[in-house]
Amino acid sequence: MRSDEVQLLSFSNTIEIIGINPFVHLPKNVLNQLFIQAGRDKSPIPIKGTINGKSFIQTLVKYQGVWRFYVNETMLTAANSKLGDRASFEICFDPKSREIGMHPKLRKALDEHKQAKKIYDGLAPSLQREIVRYISFLKTEAAIDRNVERAIGFLMGKGRFIGRDHP
């Protein structure tokens, strides 16, 4: 096995829901093996695998003291599953980086607006990633330009961005 390969861990479990979020509990032995594969037992842990034979990439998280494997709607649909169904899973730690690089236009705008850059640098890493991710997934140059401008305004206290008020 290469250092970037990890063993798939198999289990079956019932798809439950907490609030509006479908999830499954991981068997203790599977969870412990994921900790070994990841080299840590702290949330979040990136995982990949299959549900009923359909591939997914997801993140295992610990919330309110409990580890949960959230199963989103896309995964449920692909696996032809629904709440209350028992599904078959194969999962493993995903060692590939999930970092999204900052869009060059956002980087340039931050370089040109020193105060906005200072505020951005002081944000929690999760909020920085949210801004970067939002702009990175835009499809048109016009949308990118418009939202980079909105992001700078947001950082400077002028308006909302990504559903938030000024930090």
PDB file of C-alpha atoms in Angstrom:
ATOM      1  CA  MET A   1       0.000   0.000   0.000  1.00  0.00           C
ATOM      2  CA  ARG A   2       1.415   3.416  -0.955  1.00  0.00           C
ATOM      3  CA  SER A   3       1.582   6.089   1.751  1.00  0.00           C
ATOM      4  CA  ASP A   4      -1.291   7.984   0.070  1.00  0.00           C
ATOM      5  CA  GLU A   5      -3.545   4.897   0.029  1.00  0.00           C
ATOM      6  CA  VAL A   6      -5.678   3.858   2.964  1.00  0.00           C
ATOM      7  CA  GLN A   7      -7.804   0.782   3.531  1.00  0.00           C
ATOM      8  CA  LEU A   8     -11.536   1.057   2.890  1.00  0.00           C
ATOM      9  CA  LEU A   9     -13.607   0.344   5.995  1.00  0.00           C
ATOM     10  CA  SER A  10     -16.979  -1.318   5.417  1.00  0.00           C
ATOM     11  CA  PHE A  11     -20.153  -1.100   7.502  1.00  0.00           C
ATOM     12  CA  SER A  12     -23.922  -0.826   7.182  1.00  0.00           C
ATOM     13  CA  ASN A  13     -26.160   1.423   9.214  1.00  0.00           C
ATOM     14  CA  THR A  14     -29.525   3.174   9.213  1.00  0.00           C
ATOM     15  CA  ILE A  15     -29.756   6.732   7.915  1.00  0.00           C
ATOM     16  CA  GLU A  16     -31.095   8.921  10.718  1.00  0.00           C
ATOM     17  CA  ILE A  17     -31.782  12.644  11.023  1.00  0.00           C
ATOM     18  CA  ILE A  18     -30.856  15.309  13.544  1.00  0.00           C
ATOM     19  CA  GLY A  19     -32.571  18.628  12.942  1.00  0.00           C
ATOM     20  CA  ILE A  20     -32.610  18.797   9.149  1.00  0.00           C
ATOM     21  CA  ASN A  21     -29.389  16.828   8.650  1.00  0.00           C
ATOM     22  CA  PRO A  22     -29.387  13.156   7.611  1.00  0.00           C
ATOM     23  CA  PHE A  23     -26.491  11.217   9.128  1.00  0.00           C
ATOM     24  CA  VAL A  24     -25.246   7.800  10.165  1.00  0.00           C
ATOM     25  CA  HIS A  25     -23.379   6.740  13.270  1.00  0.00           C
ATOM     26  CA  LEU A  26     -20.066   5.030  12.613  1.00  0.00           C
ATOM     27  CA  PRO A  27     -19.311   1.760  14.372  1.00  0.00           C
ATOM     28  CA  LYS A  28     -16.661   2.284  17.072  1.00  0.00           C
ATOM     29  CA  ASN A  29     -14.106   0.077  15.285  1.00  0.00           C
ATOM     30  CA  VAL A  30     -14.549   2.028  12.015  1.00  0.00           C
ATOM     31  CA  LEU A  31     -14.231   5.356  13.828  1.00  0.00           C
ATOM     32  CA  ASN A  32     -11.054   4.178  15.592  1.00  0.00           C
ATOM     33  CA  GLN A  33      -9.550   3.000  12.287  1.00  0.00           C
ATOM     34  CA  LEU A  34     -10.325   6.393  10.712  1.00  0.00           C
ATOM     35  CA  PHE A  35      -8.485   8.080  13.598  1.00  0.00           C
ATOM     36  CA  ILE A  36      -5.486   5.857  12.917  1.00  0.00           C
ATOM     37  CA  GLN A  37      -5.626   6.548   9.162  1.00  0.00           C
ATOM     38  CA  ALA A  38      -5.939  10.307   9.737  1.00  0.00           C
ATOM     39  CA  GLY A  39      -3.304  10.370  12.463  1.00  0.00           C
ATOM     40  CA  ARG A  40      -5.672  12.344  14.684  1.00  0.00           C
ATOM     41  CA  ASP A  41      -8.974  12.186  16.505  1.00  0.00           C
ATOM     42  CA  LYS A  42      -9.920  15.844  16.163  1.00  0.00           C
ATOM     43  CA  SER A  43     -12.673  17.203  13.953  1.00  0.00           C
ATOM     44  CA  PRO A  44     -12.894  17.650  10.989  1.00  0.00           C
ATOM     45  CA  ILE A  45     -11.601  14.518   9.265  1.00  0.00           C
ATOM     46  CA  PRO A  46     -11.861  14.435   5.456  1.00  0.00           C
ATOM     47  CA  ILE A  47     -13.211  11.114   4.179  1.00  0.00           C
ATOM     48  CA  LYS A  48     -14.148   9.489   0.891  1.00  0.00           C
ATOM     49  CA  GLY A  49     -15.821   6.281  -0.111  1.00  0.00           C
ATOM     50  CA  THR A  50     -19.107   4.869  -1.327  1.00  0.00           C
ATOM     51  CA  ILE A  51     -22.698   4.644  -0.159  1.00  0.00           C
ATOM     52  CA  ASN A  52     -24.489   1.718  -1.789  1.00  0.00           C
ATOM     53  CA  GLY A  53     -21.655   1.675  -4.330  1.00  0.00           C
ATOM     54  CA  LYS A  54     -21.917   5.393  -5.260  1.00  0.00           C
ATOM     55  CA  SER A  55     -18.806   7.516  -4.655  1.00  0.00           C
ATOM     56  CA  PHE A  56     -18.701  10.526  -2.354  1.00  0.00           C
ATOM     57  CA  ILE A  57     -16.296  12.939  -0.717  1.00  0.00           C
ATOM     58  CA  GLN A  58     -17.351  14.215   2.695  1.00  0.00           C
ATOM     59  CA  THR A  59     -16.077  15.390   6.059  1.00  0.00           C
ATOM     60  CA  LEU A  60     -16.546  13.542   9.322  1.00  0.00           C
ATOM     61  CA  VAL A  61     -17.298  15.955  12.163  1.00  0.00           C
ATOM     62  CA  LYS A  62     -17.697  15.846  15.905  1.00  0.00           C
ATOM     63  CA  TYR A  63     -20.588  18.004  17.032  1.00  0.00           C
ATOM     64  CA  GLN A  64     -21.753  18.341  20.630  1.00  0.00           C
ATOM     65  CA  GLY A  65     -19.462  15.491  21.635  1.00  0.00           C
ATOM     66  CA  VAL A  66     -20.733  13.003  19.033  1.00  0.00           C
ATOM     67  CA  TRP A  67     -19.037  11.964  15.780  1.00  0.00           C
ATOM     68  CA  ARG A  68     -21.438  12.024  12.851  1.00  0.00           C
ATOM     69  CA  PHE A  69     -21.130  11.179   9.199  1.00  0.00           C
ATOM     70  CA  TYR A  70     -23.573  13.538   7.506  1.00  0.00           C
ATOM     71  CA  VAL A  71     -25.172  12.214   4.333  1.00  0.00           C
ATOM     72  CA  ASN A  72     -26.306  15.059   2.095  1.00  0.00           C
ATOM     73  CA  GLU A  73     -29.193  14.990  -0.372  1.00  0.00           C
ATOM     74  CA  THR A  74     -26.899  14.485  -3.365  1.00  0.00           C
ATOM     75  CA  MET A  75     -25.412  11.400  -1.720  1.00  0.00           C
ATOM     76  CA  LEU A  76     -28.843  10.017  -0.794  1.00  0.00           C
ATOM     77  CA  THR A  77     -30.199  10.500  -4.298  1.00  0.00           C
ATOM     78  CA  ALA A  78     -27.154   8.927  -5.966  1.00  0.00           C
ATOM     79  CA  ALA A  79     -27.362   5.944  -3.611  1.00  0.00           C
ATOM     80  CA  ASN A  80     -31.118   5.589  -4.122  1.00  0.00           C
ATOM     81  CA  SER A  81     -31.589   5.895  -0.341  1.00  0.00           C
ATOM     82  CA  LYS A  82     -33.757   7.869   2.045  1.00  0.00           C
ATOM     83  CA  LEU A  83     -34.154   8.473   5.761  1.00  0.00           C
ATOM     84  CA  GLY A  84     -34.761   5.258   7.661  1.00  0.00           C
ATOM     85  CA  ASP A  85     -33.075   3.086   5.006  1.00  0.00           C
ATOM     86  CA  ARG A  86     -30.175   0.866   5.913  1.00  0.00           C
ATOM     87  CA  ALA A  87     -27.266   1.628   3.597  1.00  0.00           C
ATOM     88  CA  SER A  88     -23.891   0.025   2.922  1.00  0.00           C
ATOM     89  CA  PHE A  89     -20.802   2.185   3.285  1.00  0.00           C
ATOM     90  CA  GLU A  90     -17.147   1.911   2.445  1.00  0.00           C
ATOM     91  CA  ILE A  91     -15.105   4.801   3.804  1.00  0.00           C
ATOM     92  CA  CYS A  92     -11.538   5.832   4.459  1.00  0.00           C
ATOM     93  CA  PHE A  93      -9.520   8.888   5.367  1.00  0.00           C
ATOM     94  CA  ASP A  94      -8.999  11.167   2.353  1.00  0.00           C
ATOM     95  CA  PRO A  95      -5.395  12.437   2.460  1.00  0.00           C
ATOM     96  CA  LYS A  96      -5.818  14.816  -0.505  1.00  0.00           C
ATOM     97  CA  SER A  97      -5.715  18.507   0.304  1.00  0.00           C
ATOM     98  CA  ARG A  98      -9.059  20.263   0.085  1.00  0.00           C
ATOM     99  CA  GLU A  99      -7.610  23.733   0.232  1.00  0.00           C
ATOM    100  CA  ILE A 100      -9.021  26.095  -2.350  1.00  0.00           C
ATOM    101  CA  GLY A 101      -6.616  28.728  -3.561  1.00  0.00           C
ATOM    102  CA  MET A 102      -7.611  32.356  -3.410  1.00  0.00           C
ATOM    103  CA  HIS A 103      -8.900  33.671  -6.737  1.00  0.00           C
ATOM    104  CA  PRO A 104      -6.276  36.006  -8.299  1.00  0.00           C
ATOM    105  CA  LYS A 105      -8.809  38.849  -8.525  1.00  0.00           C
ATOM    106  CA  LEU A 106      -9.556  38.629  -4.798  1.00  0.00           C
ATOM    107  CA  ARG A 107      -5.830  38.520  -3.999  1.00  0.00           C
ATOM    108  CA  LYS A 108      -5.221  41.600  -6.205  1.00  0.00           C
ATOM    109  CA  ALA A 109      -8.118  43.489  -4.604  1.00  0.00           C
ATOM    110  CA  LEU A 110      -6.827  42.737  -1.111  1.00  0.00           C
ATOM    111  CA  ASP A 111      -3.332  43.855  -2.123  1.00  0.00           C
ATOM    112  CA  GLU A 112      -4.797  47.124  -3.408  1.00  0.00           C
ATOM    113  CA  HIS A 113      -6.954  47.723  -0.296  1.00  0.00           C
ATOM    114  CA  LYS A 114      -4.549  47.492   2.645  1.00  0.00           C
ATOM    115  CA  GLN A 115      -7.217  48.100   5.316  1.00  0.00           C
ATOM    116  CA  ALA A 116      -9.475  45.392   3.869  1.00  0.00           C
ATOM    117  CA  LYS A 117      -6.462  43.030   3.795  1.00  0.00           C
ATOM    118  CA  LYS A 118      -5.707  43.788   7.430  1.00  0.00           C
ATOM    119  CA  ILE A 119      -9.317  43.000   8.385  1.00  0.00           C
ATOM    120  CA  TYR A 120      -9.310  39.847   6.237  1.00  0.00           C
ATOM    121  CA  ASP A 121      -6.079  38.646   7.877  1.00  0.00           C
ATOM    122  CA  GLY A 122      -7.715  39.107  11.284  1.00  0.00           C
ATOM    123  CA  LEU A 123     -10.778  36.988  10.436  1.00  0.00           C
ATOM    124  CA  ALA A 124     -11.223  33.492  11.768  1.00  0.00           C
ATOM    125  CA  PRO A 125      -9.731  30.984   9.303  1.00  0.00           C
ATOM    126  CA  SER A 126     -13.187  29.482   8.742  1.00  0.00           C
ATOM    127  CA  LEU A 127     -14.570  32.851   7.591  1.00  0.00           C
ATOM    128  CA  GLN A 128     -11.543  33.426   5.362  1.00  0.00           C
ATOM    129  CA  ARG A 129     -12.173  30.021   3.747  1.00  0.00           C
ATOM    130  CA  GLU A 130     -15.869  30.846   3.328  1.00  0.00           C
ATOM    131  CA  ILE A 131     -15.044  34.039   1.411  1.00  0.00           C
ATOM    132  CA  VAL A 132     -12.407  32.302  -0.730  1.00  0.00           C
ATOM    133  CA  ARG A 133     -14.689  29.341  -1.441  1.00  0.00           C
ATOM    134  CA  TYR A 134     -17.629  31.557  -2.413  1.00  0.00           C
ATOM    135  CA  ILE A 135     -15.633  33.558  -4.938  1.00  0.00           C
ATOM    136  CA  SER A 136     -13.775  30.500  -6.256  1.00  0.00           C
ATOM    137  CA  PHE A 137     -17.001  28.746  -7.244  1.00  0.00           C
ATOM    138  CA  LEU A 138     -18.443  31.637  -9.253  1.00  0.00           C
ATOM    139  CA  LYS A 139     -18.678  30.849 -12.947  1.00  0.00           C
ATOM    140  CA  THR A 140     -18.571  34.148 -14.854  1.00  0.00           C
ATOM    141  CA  GLU A 141     -15.989  36.906 -14.839  1.00  0.00           C
ATOM    142  CA  ALA A 142     -18.771  39.444 -14.239  1.00  0.00           C
ATOM    143  CA  ALA A 143     -19.942  37.550 -11.140  1.00  0.00           C
ATOM    144  CA  ILE A 144     -16.367  37.275  -9.878  1.00  0.00           C
ATOM    145  CA  ASP A 145     -15.718  41.002 -10.380  1.00  0.00           C
ATOM    146  CA  ARG A 146     -19.018  41.957  -8.736  1.00  0.00           C
ATOM    147  CA  ASN A 147     -18.447  39.702  -5.736  1.00  0.00           C
ATOM    148  CA  VAL A 148     -14.809  40.658  -5.215  1.00  0.00           C
ATOM    149  CA  GLU A 149     -16.029  44.260  -4.992  1.00  0.00           C
ATOM    150  CA  ARG A 150     -18.761  43.188  -2.549  1.00  0.00           C
ATOM    151  CA  ALA A 151     -16.202  41.261  -0.462  1.00  0.00           C
ATOM    152  CA  ILE A 152     -13.957  44.320  -0.164  1.00  0.00           C
ATOM    153  CA  GLY A 153     -16.983  46.444   0.778  1.00  0.00           C
ATOM    154  CA  PHE A 154     -18.027  43.860   3.361  1.00  0.00           C
ATOM    155  CA  LEU A 155     -14.571  43.892   4.923  1.00  0.00           C
ATOM    156  CA  MET A 156     -14.702  47.700   5.048  1.00  0.00           C
ATOM    157  CA  GLY A 157     -18.111  47.664   6.776  1.00  0.00           C
ATOM    158  CA  LYS A 158     -20.201  48.511   3.706  1.00  0.00           C
ATOM    159  CA  GLY A 159     -22.952  45.957   3.330  1.00  0.00           C
ATOM    160  CA  ARG A 160     -23.468  42.256   3.758  1.00  0.00           C
ATOM    161  CA  PHE A 161     -21.637  39.428   2.039  1.00  0.00           C
ATOM    162  CA  ILE A 162     -22.109  35.647   2.144  1.00  0.00           C
ATOM    163  CA  GLY A 163     -25.166  36.186   4.301  1.00  0.00           C
ATOM    164  CA  ARG A 164     -23.212  38.021   6.995  1.00  0.00           C
ATOM    165  CA  ASP A 165     -22.863  41.470   8.431  1.00  0.00           C
ATOM    166  CA  HIS A 166     -19.476  43.199   8.758  1.00  0.00           C
ATOM    167  CA  PRO A 167     -17.108  41.150  10.927  1.00  0.00           C
TER     168      PRO A 167
END
